[in-house]
CSV table of C-alpha atoms in Angstrom, one decimal:
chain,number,residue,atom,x,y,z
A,1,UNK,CA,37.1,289.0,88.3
A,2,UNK,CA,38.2,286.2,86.1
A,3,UNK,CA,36.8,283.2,85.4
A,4,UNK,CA,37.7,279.7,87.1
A,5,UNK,CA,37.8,276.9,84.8
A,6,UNK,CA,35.2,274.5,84.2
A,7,UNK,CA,34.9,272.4,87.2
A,8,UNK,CA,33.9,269.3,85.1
A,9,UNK,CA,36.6,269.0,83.4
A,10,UNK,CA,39.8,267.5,85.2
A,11,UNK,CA,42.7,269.7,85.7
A,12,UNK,CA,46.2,268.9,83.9
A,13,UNK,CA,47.9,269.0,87.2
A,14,UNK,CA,45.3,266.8,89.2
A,15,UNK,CA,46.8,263.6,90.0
A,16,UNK,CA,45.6,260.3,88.4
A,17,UNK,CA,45.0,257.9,91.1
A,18,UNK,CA,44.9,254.1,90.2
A,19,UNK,CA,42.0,252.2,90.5
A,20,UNK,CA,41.8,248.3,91.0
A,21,UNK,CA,39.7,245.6,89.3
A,22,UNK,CA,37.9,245.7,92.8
A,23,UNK,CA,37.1,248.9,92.9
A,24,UNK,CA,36.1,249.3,89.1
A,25,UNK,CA,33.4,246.5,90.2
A,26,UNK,CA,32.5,248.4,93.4
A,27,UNK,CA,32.0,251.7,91.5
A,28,UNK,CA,29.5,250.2,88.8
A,29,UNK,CA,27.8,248.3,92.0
A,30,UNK,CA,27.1,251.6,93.5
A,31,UNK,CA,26.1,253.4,90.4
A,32,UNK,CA,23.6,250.8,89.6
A,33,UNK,CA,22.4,250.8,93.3
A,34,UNK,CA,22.0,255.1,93.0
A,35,UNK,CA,20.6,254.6,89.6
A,36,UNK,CA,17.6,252.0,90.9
A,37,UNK,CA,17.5,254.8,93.8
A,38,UNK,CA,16.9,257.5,92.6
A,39,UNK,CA,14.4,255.9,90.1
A,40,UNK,CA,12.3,254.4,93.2
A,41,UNK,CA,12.4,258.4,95.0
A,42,UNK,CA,11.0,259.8,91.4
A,43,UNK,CA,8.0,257.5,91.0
A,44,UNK,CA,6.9,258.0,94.7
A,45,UNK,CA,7.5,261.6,94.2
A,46,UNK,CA,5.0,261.6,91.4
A,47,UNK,CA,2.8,259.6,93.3
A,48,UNK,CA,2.6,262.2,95.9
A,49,UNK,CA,3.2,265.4,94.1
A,50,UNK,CA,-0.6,266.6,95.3
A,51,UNK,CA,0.8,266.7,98.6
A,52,UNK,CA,3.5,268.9,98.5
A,53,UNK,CA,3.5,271.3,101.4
A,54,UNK,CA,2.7,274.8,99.5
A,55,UNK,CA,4.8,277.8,98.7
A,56,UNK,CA,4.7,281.1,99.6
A,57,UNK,CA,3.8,283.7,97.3
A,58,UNK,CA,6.4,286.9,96.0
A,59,UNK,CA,3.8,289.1,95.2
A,60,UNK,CA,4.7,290.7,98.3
A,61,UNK,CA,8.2,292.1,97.1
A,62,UNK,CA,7.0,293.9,94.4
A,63,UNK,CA,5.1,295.7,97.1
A,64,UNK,CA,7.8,296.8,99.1
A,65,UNK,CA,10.0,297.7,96.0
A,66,UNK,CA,7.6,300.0,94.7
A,67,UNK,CA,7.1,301.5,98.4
A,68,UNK,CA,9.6,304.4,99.2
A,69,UNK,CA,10.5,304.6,102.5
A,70,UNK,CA,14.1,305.2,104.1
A,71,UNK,CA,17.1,304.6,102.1
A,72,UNK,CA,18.0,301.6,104.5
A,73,UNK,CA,14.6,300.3,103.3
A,74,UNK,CA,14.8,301.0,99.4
A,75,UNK,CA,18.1,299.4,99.6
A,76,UNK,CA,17.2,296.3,101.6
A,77,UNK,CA,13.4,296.1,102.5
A,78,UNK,CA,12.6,293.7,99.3
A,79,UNK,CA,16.0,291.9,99.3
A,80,UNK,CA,15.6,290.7,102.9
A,81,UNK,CA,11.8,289.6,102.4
A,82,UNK,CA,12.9,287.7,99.1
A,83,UNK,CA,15.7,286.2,100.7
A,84,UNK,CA,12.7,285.2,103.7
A,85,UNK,CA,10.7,283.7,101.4
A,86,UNK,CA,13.3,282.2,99.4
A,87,UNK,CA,14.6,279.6,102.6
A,88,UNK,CA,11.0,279.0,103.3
A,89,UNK,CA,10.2,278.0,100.2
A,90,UNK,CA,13.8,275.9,99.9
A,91,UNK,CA,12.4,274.1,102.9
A,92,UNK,CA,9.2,273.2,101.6
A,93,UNK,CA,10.9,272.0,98.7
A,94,UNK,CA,13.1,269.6,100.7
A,95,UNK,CA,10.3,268.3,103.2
A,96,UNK,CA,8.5,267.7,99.9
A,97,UNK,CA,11.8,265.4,99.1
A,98,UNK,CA,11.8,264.2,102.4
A,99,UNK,CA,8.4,262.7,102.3
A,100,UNK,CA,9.1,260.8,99.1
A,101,UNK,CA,12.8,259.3,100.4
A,102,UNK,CA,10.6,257.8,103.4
A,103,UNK,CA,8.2,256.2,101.2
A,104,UNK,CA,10.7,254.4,99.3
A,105,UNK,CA,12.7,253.4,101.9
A,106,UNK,CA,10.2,250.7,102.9
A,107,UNK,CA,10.7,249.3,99.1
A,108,UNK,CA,13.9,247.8,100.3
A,109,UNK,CA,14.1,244.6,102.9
A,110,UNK,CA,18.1,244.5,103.6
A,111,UNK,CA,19.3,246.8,105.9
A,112,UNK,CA,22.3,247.9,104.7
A,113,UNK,CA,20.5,249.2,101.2
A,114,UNK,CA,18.0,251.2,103.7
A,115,UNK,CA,21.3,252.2,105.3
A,116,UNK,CA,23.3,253.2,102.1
A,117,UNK,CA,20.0,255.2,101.0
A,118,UNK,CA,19.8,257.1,103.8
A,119,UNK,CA,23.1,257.9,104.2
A,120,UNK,CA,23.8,258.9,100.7
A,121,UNK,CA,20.2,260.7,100.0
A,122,UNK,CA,17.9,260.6,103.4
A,123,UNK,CA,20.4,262.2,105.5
A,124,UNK,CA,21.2,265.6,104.1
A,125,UNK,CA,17.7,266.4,103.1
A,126,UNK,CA,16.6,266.0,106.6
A,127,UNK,CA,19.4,267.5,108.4
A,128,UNK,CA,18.6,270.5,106.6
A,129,UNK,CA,15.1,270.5,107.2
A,130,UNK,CA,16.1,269.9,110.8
A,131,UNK,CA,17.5,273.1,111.4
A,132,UNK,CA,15.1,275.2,109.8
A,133,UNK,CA,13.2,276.0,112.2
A,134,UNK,CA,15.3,277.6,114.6
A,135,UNK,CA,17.2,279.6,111.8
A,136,UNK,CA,13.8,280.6,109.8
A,137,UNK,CA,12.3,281.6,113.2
A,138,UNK,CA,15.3,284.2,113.9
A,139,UNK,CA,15.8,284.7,110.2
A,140,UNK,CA,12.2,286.4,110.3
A,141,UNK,CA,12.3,288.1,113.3
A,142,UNK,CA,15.4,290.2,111.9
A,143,UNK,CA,13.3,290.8,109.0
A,144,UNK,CA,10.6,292.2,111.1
A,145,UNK,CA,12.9,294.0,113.1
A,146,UNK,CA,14.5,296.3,110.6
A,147,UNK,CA,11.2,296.9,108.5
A,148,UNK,CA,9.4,297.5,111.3
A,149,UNK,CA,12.4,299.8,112.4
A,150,UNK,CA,12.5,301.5,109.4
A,151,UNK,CA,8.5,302.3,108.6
A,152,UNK,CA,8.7,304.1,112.4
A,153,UNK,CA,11.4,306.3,110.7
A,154,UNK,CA,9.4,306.8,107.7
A,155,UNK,CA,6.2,307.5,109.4
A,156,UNK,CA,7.4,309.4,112.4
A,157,UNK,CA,10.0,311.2,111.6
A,158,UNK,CA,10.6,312.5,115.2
A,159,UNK,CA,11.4,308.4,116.5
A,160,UNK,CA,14.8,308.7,117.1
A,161,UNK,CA,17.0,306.2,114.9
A,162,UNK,CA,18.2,303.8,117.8
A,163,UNK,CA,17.7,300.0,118.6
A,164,UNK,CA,19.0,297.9,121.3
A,165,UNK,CA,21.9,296.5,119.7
A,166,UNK,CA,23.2,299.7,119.8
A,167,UNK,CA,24.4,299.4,123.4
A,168,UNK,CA,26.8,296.2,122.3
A,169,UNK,CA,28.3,297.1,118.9
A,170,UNK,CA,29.0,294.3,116.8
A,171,UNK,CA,27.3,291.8,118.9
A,172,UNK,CA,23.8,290.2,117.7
A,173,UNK,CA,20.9,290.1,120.1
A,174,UNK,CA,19.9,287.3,122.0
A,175,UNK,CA,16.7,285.6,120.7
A,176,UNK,CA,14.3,286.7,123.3
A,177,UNK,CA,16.3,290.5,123.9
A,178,UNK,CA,15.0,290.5,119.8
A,179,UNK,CA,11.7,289.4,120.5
A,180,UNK,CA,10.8,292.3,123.3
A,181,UNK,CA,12.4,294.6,120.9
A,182,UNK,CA,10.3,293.3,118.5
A,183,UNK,CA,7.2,294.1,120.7
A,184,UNK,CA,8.3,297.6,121.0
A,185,UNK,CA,8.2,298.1,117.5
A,186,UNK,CA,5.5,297.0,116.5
A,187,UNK,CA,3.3,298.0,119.0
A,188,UNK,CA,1.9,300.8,117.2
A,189,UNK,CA,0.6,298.7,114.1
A,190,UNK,CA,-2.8,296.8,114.2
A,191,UNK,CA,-1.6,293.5,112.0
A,192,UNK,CA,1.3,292.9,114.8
A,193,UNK,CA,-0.2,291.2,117.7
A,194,UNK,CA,-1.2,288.1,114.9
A,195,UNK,CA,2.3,288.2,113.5
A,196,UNK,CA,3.7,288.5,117.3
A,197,UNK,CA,1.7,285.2,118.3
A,198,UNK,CA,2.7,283.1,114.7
A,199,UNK,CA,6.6,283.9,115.5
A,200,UNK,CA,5.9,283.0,119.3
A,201,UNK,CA,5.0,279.6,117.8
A,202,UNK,CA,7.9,279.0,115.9
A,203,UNK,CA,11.0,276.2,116.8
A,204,UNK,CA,8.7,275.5,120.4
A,205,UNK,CA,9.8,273.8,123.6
A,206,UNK,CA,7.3,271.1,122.4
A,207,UNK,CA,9.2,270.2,118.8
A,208,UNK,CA,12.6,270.4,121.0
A,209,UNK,CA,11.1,268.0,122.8
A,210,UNK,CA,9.9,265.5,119.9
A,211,UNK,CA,13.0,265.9,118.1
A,212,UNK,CA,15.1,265.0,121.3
A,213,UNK,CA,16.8,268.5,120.9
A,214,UNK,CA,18.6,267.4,117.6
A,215,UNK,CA,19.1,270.9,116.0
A,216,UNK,CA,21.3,272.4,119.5
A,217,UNK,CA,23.2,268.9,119.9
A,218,UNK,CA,24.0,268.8,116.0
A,219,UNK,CA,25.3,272.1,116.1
A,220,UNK,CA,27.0,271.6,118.9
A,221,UNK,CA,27.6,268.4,120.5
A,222,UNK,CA,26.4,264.6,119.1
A,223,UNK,CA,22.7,264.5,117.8
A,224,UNK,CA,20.9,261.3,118.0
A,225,UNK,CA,21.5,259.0,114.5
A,226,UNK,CA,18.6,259.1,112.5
A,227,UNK,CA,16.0,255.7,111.8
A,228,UNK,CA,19.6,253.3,112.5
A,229,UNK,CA,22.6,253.5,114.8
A,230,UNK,CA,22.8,253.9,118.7
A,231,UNK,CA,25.7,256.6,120.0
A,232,UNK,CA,27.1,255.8,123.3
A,233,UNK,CA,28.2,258.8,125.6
A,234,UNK,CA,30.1,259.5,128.7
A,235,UNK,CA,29.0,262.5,130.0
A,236,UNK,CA,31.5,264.2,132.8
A,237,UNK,CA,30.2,266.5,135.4
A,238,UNK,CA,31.3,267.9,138.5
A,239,UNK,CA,29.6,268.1,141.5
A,240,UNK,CA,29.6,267.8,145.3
A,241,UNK,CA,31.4,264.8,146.1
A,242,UNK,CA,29.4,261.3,147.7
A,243,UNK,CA,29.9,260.4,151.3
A,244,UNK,CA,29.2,257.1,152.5
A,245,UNK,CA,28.0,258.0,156.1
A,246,UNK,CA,27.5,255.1,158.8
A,247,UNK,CA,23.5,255.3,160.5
A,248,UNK,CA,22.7,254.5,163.8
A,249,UNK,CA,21.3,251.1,162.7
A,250,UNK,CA,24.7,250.2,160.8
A,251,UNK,CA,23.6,250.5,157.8
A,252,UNK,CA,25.5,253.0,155.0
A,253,UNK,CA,24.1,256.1,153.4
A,254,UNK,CA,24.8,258.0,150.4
A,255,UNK,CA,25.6,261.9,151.6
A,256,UNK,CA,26.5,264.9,149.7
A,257,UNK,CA,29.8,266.4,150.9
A,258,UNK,CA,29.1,269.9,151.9
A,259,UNK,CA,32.6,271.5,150.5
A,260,UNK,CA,34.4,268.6,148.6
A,261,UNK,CA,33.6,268.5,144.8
A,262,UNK,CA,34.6,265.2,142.8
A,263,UNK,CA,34.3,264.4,138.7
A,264,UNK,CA,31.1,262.1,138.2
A,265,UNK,CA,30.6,260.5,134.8
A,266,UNK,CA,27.0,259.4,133.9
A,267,UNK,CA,27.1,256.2,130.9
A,268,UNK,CA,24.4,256.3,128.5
A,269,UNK,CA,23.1,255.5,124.8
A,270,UNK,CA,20.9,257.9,122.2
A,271,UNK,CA,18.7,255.6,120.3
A,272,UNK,CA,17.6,256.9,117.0
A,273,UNK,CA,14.8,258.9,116.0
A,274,UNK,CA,12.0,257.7,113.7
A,275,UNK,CA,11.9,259.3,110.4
A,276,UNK,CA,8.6,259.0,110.5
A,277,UNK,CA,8.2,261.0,113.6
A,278,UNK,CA,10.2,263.9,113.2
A,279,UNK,CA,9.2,264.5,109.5
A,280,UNK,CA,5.7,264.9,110.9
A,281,UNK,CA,7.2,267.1,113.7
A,282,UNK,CA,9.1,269.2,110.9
A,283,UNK,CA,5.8,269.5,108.6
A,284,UNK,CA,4.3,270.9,111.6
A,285,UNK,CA,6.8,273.4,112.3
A,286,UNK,CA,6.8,274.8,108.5
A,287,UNK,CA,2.8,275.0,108.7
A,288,UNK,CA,3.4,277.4,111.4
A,289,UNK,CA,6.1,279.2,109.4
A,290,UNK,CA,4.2,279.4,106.6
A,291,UNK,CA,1.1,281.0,109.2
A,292,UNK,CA,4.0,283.5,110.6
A,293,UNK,CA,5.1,285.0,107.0
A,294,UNK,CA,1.2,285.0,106.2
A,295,UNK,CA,0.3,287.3,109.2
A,296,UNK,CA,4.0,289.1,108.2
A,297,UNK,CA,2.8,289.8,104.5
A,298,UNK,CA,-0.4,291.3,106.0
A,299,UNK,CA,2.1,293.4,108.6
A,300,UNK,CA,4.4,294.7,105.6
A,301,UNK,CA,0.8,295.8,103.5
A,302,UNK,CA,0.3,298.0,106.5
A,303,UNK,CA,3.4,299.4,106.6
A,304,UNK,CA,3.4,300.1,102.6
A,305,UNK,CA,-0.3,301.7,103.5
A,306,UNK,CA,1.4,303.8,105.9
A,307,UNK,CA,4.5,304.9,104.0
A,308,UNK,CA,2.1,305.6,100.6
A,309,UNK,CA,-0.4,307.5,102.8
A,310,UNK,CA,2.7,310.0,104.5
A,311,UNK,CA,4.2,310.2,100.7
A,312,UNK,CA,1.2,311.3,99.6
A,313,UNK,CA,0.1,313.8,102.5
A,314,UNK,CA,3.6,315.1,101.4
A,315,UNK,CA,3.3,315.9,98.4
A,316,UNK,CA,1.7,319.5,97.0
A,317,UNK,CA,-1.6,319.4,94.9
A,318,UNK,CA,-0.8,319.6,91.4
A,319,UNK,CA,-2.5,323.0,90.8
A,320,UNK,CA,-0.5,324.7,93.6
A,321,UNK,CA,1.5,327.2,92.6
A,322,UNK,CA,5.7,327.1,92.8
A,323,UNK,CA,6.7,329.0,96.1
C-alpha cells in the first residue's frame, strides 16, 4: 500500500485561486469570530465538565477475549463489543459537547452570530447525536444477536447453526423480525429478560415524538431546522377525488367519489426544534443506552461463565492417564 502525501501540504498541481481585498477581510472576520468561538465553548466546557454524561467501561472485552468459544466468536466476539462501546462512548462525548455549545449560545445577542455558531459548530454535533439512537439501538441488537448465537453453539453443541436471515441471503432483518429472533436466543439465559426490556426502550415512539421524527425525515426526506429557520412543504397525495353533491335544502356538500381518484396537495411549514428540548430528549435516550449495555455486560459474563464452565467439564483431570 503506499503512502498518500501529506494532506496539509498543497499539491504542485492544485490550482491557486485568487483572492480579493474583500475576501482577505472576510476571511480574518471569520477567523477572529471562530477564534472568540471556540474560546466561549472551552470555558463553558470547563464549567461543566462534572456533568459529563459517563462512559462505559472496556473491562468487559478483555472478558470475552480471553473466553474461547466458536471461531466466529474468537474472531469477532471482542471486536464487535469494542466497536459497541466505542459509538456509545463517541456519543457521550458529543452530547457532552452539545451541552456546552448550548450554553454559549446565549453569550451572543445578534442573531446572525447565534446563526453562524450553530451552523458552523452546533449543527454537526447534534445531528450526530440525533441519529444515535436508532443506529446504537440496532447496532446492539446485532451484537446480541451473534453472541448470543454463538454461546448456543458453544454450549449446545447439538443447536443447529441456523438463524433467520438465513431464509433471505444477503438481506438484513427488519428491526422487529431481529428482535423476536433475539427473544429466541436468549431465552435460555437468566440476565436476558433485563437486557430484553433495556433494548425495548431504546429510540421509543415517545422520543420520535419529541424530536418531531427528525432522525427518519433527515435520512430521508426534510427534517425540521434546528433553534432558527421555518421549511415550507407541499406535500402531494392521492386519494379519492371530492364531489360537491347538492342536499335537499340546496345547500353543497363535500363527498368522496367512490371510484374517481385525484392529486391533493396539503401546504404547510416545520417550525424549528428547541435545542434545549431535544438535547434533553437525546440525554434521555443515551441514559437508557447506557442501562441496555449495562444489563448486556451482565448477559455476556453469563455467557463467558457458561463457555468457561463447558471448557472446563471438557477437559481431562491432570492425573489421568494418556488413552
Amino acid at each position: 500500500m503506499t503512502r498518500s502525501k501529506d494532506s496539509s501540504q498543497p499539491l504542485d498541481d492544485e490550482p491557486a485561486l485568487p483572492i480579493s481585498e474583500e475576501a482577505e477581510e472576510q476571511w480574518q472576520k471569520w477567523k477572529a469570530f471562530s477564534l472568540d468561538a471556540y474560546a466561549r465553548y472551552q470555558d463553558t466546557i470547563e464549567q461543566i465538565r462534572r456533568r459529563h454524561p459517563g462512559l462505559t467501561s472496556y473491562d468487559i472485552v478483555e472478558r470475552i477475549d480471553g473466553t474461547h468459544g466458536t471461531f466466529a466468536w474468537w474472531w469477532a466476539a471482542a471486536s464487535e463489543m469494542r466497536e459497541t462501546i466505542n459509538s456509545l462512548n463517541a456519543w457521550a462525548v458529543r452530547l457532552h459537547e452539545w451541552q456546552a455549545w448550548n450554553g454559549m449560545l446565549s453569550s451572543y445577542d445578534d442573531e446572525e452570530d447565534k446563526w453562524e455558531v450553530l451552523h458552523h459548530f452546533l449543527e454537526p454535533v447534534a445531528f450526530y447525536c440525533m441519529l444515535q439512537p436508532s443506529s446504537f439501538a440496532d447496532r446492539l441488537a446485532l451484537t446480541a444477536e451473534n453472541m448470543l448465537h454463538q454461546a448456543n453453539q458453544r454450549t449446545s453443541p447439538d443447536e443447529p447453526d441456523r438463524l433467520a436471515q438465513d431464509e433471505r441471503p444477503g438481506k438484513h432483518l427488519s428491526r422487529s423480525d431481529r428482535r423476536k429472533q433475539l427473544g429466541k436466543l436468549g431465552k435460555r439465559w437468566s440476565k436476558f429478560k433485563a437486557f430484553q426490556q433495556a433494548l425495548h426502550a431504546l429510540d421509543s415512539d415517545e422520543y420520535s415524538r419529541l424530536t418531531r421524527n427528525y432522525r427518519n425525515l433527515a435520512s430521508h426526506s426534510f427534517s425540521p431546522r434546528l433553534m432558527l429557520g421555518h421549511i415550507s412543504r407541499a406535500t402531494r397525495s392521492i386519494g379519492p377525488s371530492i364531489d360537491m353533491v347538492l342536499q335537499d335544502d340546496g345547500r353543497y356538500r363535500r363527498t368522496e367519489h367512490p371510484t374517481k381518484r385525484a392529486v391533493t396537495y396539503a401546504m404547510g411549514s416545520q417550525d424549528p426544534l428547541s435545542l434545549a428540548e431535544i438535547y434533553k430528549a437525546n440525554l434521555a435516550e443515551y441514559q437508557r443506552a447506557k442501562k441496555a449495555i449495562e444489563c448486556f455486560i451482565v448477559l455476556v459474563e453469563e455467557l463467558c461463565d457458561a463457555i468457561d464452565q463447558k471448557d472446563a467439564g471438557a477437559k481431562p483431570a491432570v492425573n489421568d492417564p494418556a488413552p
